[in-house]
Coordinates of N, CA, C and O in Angstrom, one line a residue:
X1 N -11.7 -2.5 11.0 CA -11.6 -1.1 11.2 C -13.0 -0.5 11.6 O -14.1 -1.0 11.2
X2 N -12.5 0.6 12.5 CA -14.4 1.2 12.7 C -14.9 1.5 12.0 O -14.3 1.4 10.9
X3 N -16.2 2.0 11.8 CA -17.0 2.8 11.1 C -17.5 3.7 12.1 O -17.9 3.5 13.2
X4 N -17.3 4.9 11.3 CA -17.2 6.1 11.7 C -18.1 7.2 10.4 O -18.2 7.2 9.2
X5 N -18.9 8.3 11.6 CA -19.7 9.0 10.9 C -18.6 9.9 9.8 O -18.8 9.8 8.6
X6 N -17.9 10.4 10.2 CA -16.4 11.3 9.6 C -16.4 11.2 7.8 O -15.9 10.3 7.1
X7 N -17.1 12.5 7.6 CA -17.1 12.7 6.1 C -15.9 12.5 5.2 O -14.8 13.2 5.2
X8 N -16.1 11.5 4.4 CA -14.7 11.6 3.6 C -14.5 11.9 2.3 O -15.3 11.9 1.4
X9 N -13.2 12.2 2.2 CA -12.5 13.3 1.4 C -11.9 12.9 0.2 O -11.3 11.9 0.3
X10 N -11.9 13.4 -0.7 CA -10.9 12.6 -1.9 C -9.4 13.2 -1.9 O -9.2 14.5 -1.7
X11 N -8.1 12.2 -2.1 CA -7.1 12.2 -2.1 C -6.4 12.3 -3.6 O -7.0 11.6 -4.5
X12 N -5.4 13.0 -3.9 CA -4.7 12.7 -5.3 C -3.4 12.5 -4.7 O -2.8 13.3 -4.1
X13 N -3.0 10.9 -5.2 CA -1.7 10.6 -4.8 C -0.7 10.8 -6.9 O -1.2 11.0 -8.0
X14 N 0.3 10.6 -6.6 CA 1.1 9.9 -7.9 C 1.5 8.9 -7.8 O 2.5 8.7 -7.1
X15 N 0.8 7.8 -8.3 CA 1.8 6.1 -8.0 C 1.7 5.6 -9.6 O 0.8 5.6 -10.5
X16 N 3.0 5.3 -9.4 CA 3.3 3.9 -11.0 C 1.9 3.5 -10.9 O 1.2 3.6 -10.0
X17 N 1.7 2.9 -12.7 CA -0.1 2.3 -13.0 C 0.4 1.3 -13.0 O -0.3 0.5 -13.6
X18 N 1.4 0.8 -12.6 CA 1.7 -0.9 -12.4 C 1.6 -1.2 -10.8 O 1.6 -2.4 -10.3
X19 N 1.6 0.0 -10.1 CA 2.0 -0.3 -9.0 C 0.3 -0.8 -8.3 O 0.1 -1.7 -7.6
X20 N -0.6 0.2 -9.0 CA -1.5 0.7 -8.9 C -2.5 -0.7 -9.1 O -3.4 -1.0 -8.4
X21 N -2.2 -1.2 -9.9 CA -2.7 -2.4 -11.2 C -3.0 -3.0 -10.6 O -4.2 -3.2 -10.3
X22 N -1.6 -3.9 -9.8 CA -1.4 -4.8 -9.5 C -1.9 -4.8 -7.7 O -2.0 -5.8 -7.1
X23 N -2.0 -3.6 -7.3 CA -2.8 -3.3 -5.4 C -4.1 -3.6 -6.0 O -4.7 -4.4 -5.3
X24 N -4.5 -3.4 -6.7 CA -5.6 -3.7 -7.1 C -6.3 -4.7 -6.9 O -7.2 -4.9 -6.2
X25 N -5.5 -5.7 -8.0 CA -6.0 -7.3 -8.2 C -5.7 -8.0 -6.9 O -6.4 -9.0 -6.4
X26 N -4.9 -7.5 -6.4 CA -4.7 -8.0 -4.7 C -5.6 -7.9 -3.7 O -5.9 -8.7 -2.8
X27 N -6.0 -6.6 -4.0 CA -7.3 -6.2 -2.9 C -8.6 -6.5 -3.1 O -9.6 -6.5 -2.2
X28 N -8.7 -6.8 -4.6 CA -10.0 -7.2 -4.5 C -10.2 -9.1 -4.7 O -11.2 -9.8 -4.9
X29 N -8.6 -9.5 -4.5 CA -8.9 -11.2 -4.4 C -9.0 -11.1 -2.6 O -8.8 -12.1 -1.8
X30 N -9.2 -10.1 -2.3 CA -9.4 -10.0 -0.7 C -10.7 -9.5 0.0 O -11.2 -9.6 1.2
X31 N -11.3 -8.9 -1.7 CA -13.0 -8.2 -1.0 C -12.8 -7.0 -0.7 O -13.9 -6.5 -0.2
X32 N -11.7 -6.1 -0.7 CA -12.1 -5.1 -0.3 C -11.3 -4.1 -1.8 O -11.2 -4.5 -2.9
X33 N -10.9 -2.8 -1.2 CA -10.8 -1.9 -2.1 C -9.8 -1.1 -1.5 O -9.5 -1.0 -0.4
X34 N -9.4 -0.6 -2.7 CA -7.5 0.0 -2.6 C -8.2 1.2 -1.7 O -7.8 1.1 -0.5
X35 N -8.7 1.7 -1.9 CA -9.4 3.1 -0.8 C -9.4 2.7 0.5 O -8.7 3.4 1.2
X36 N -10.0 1.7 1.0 CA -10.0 1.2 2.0 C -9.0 0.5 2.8 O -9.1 0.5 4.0
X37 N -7.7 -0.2 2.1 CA -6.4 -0.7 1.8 C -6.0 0.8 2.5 O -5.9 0.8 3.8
X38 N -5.9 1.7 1.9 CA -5.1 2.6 2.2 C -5.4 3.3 3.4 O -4.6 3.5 4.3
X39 N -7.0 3.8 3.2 CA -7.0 4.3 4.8 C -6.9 3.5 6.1 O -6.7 4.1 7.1
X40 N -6.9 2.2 6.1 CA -6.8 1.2 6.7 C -5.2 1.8 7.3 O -5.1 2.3 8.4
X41 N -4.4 1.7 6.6 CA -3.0 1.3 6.5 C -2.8 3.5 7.1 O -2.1 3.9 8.1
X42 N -3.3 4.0 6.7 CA -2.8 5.4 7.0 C -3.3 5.9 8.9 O -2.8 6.7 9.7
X43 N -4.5 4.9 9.1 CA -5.2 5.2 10.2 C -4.0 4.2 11.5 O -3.8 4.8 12.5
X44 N -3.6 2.9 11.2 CA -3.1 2.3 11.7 C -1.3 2.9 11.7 O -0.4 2.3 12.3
X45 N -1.0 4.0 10.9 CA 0.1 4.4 10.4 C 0.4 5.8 11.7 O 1.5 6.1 12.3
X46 N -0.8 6.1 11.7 CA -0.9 7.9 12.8 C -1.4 7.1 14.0 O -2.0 7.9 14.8
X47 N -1.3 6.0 14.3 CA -1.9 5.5 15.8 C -0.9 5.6 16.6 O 0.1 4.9 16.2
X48 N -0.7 6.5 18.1 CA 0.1 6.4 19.1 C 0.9 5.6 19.2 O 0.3 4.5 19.0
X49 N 2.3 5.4 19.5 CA 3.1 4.0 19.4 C 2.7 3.3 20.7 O 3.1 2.1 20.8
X50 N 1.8 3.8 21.8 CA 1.9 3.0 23.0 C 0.0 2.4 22.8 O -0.5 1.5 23.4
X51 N -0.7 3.2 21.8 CA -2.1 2.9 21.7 C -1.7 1.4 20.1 O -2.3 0.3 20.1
X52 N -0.9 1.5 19.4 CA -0.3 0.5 18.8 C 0.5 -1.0 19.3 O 0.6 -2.0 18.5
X53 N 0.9 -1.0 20.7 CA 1.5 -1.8 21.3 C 2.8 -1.9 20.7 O 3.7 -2.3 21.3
X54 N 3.0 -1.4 19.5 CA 4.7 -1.7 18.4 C 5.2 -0.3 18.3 O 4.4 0.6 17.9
X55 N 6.3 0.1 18.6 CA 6.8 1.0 17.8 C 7.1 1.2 16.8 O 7.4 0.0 16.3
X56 N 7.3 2.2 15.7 CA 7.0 2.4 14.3 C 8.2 1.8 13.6 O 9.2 2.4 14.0
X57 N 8.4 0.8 12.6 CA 9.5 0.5 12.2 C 10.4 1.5 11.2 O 10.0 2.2 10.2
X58 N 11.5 1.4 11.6 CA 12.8 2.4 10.6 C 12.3 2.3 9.1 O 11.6 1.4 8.7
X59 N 12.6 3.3 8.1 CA 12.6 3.2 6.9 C 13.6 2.1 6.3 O 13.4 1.4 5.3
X60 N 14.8 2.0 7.2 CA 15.2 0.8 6.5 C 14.7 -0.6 6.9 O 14.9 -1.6 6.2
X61 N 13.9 -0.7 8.0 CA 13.3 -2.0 8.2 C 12.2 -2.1 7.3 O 11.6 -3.2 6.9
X62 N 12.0 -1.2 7.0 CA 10.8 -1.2 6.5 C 11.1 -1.4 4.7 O 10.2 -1.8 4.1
X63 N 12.0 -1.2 4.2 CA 12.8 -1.4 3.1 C 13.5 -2.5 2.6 O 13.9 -2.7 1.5
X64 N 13.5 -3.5 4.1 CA 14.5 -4.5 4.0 C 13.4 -5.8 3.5 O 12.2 -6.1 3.8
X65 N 14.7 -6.3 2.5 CA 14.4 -7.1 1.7 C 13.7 -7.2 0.5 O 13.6 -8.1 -0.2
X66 N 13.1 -5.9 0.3 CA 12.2 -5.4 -1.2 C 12.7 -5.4 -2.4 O 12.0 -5.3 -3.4
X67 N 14.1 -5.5 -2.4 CA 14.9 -5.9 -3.6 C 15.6 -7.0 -3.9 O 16.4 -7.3 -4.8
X68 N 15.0 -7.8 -2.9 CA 16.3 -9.5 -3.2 C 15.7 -9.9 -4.4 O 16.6 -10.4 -5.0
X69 N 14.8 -10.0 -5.0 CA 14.6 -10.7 -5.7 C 13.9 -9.6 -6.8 O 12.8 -9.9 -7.3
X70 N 14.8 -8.1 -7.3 CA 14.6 -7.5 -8.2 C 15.9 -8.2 -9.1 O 16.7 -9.2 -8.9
X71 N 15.8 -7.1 -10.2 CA 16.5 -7.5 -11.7 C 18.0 -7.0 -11.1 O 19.0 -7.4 -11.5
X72 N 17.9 -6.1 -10.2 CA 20.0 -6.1 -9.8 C 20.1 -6.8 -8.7 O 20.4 -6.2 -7.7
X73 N 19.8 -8.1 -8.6 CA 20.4 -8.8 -7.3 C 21.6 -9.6 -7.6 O 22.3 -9.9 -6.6
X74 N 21.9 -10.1 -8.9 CA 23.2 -10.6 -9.2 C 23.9 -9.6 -9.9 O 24.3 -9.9 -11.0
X75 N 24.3 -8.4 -9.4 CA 24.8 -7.3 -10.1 C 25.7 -6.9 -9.0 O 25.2 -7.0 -7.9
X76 N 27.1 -6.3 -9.1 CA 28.2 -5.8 -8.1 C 27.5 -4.6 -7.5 O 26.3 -4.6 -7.6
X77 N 28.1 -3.7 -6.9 CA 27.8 -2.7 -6.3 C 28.6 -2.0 -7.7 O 27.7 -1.4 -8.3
X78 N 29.6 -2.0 -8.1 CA 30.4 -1.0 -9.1 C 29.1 -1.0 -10.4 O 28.6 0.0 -10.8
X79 N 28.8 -2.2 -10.9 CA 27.9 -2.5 -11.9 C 26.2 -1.9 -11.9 O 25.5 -1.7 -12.9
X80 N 25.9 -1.6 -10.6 CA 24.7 -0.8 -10.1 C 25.4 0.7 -10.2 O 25.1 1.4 -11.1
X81 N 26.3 1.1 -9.4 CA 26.5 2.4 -9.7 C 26.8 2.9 -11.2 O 26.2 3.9 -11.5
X82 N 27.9 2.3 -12.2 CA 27.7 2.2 -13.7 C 26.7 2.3 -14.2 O 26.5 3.4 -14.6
X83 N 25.8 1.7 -14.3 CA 24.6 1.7 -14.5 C 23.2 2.9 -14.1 O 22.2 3.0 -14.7
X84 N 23.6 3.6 -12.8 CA 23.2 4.5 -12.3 C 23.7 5.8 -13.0 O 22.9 6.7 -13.3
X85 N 24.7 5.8 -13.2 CA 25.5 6.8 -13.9 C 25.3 7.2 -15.7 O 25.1 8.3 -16.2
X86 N 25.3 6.0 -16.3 CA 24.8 5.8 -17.3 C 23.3 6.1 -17.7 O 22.7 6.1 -18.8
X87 N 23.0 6.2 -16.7 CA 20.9 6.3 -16.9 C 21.4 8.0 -16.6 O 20.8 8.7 -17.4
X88 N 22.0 8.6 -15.8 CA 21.5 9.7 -15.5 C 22.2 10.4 -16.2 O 21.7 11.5 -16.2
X89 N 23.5 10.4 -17.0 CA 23.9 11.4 -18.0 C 23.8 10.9 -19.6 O 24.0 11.6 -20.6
X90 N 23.2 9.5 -19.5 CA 22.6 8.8 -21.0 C 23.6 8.8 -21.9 O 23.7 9.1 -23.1
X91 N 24.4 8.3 -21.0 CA 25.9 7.5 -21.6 C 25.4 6.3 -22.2 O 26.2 5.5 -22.8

């Protein structure tokens, strides 16, 4: 990424402290820093699709496969929605 004179700003996001935790331990067995991780990823995020050479992938491509190997992958579709229902009226 460049280096650039461009004063910078502080951000307040809300993310899970697990989520947070664990970007962490990741980024820094890489040398660098979740700050950097991010603007990295935000700068490469707002880049022209034809200055990018790729067009921007769908939310569902971009979603696909993030749950195969969560805690409902041997669970029905009826058994996920039960389950959804039950968390939200605390049946």
């Amino acid at each position: 990424m460049k280096t650039t004179k461009e004063p910078k700003v502080k951000l307040t996001l809300s993310i899970r402290k697990s989520a947070i935790e664990q970007a962490k331990r990741i980024v820094a067995s890489q040398g660098t820093s979740l700050s950097n991780l991010i603007e990295e990823y935000l700068v490469n995020y707002t880049k022209p699709e034809q200055e990018a050479g790729l067009s921007k992938p769908s939310l569902a491509d971009q979603l696909f496969g993030c749950a195969k190997d969560g805690p409902l992958r041997y669970m029905t579709d009826k058994e996920i929605k039960d389950l959804m229902v039950k968390d939200k009226y605390g049946l």
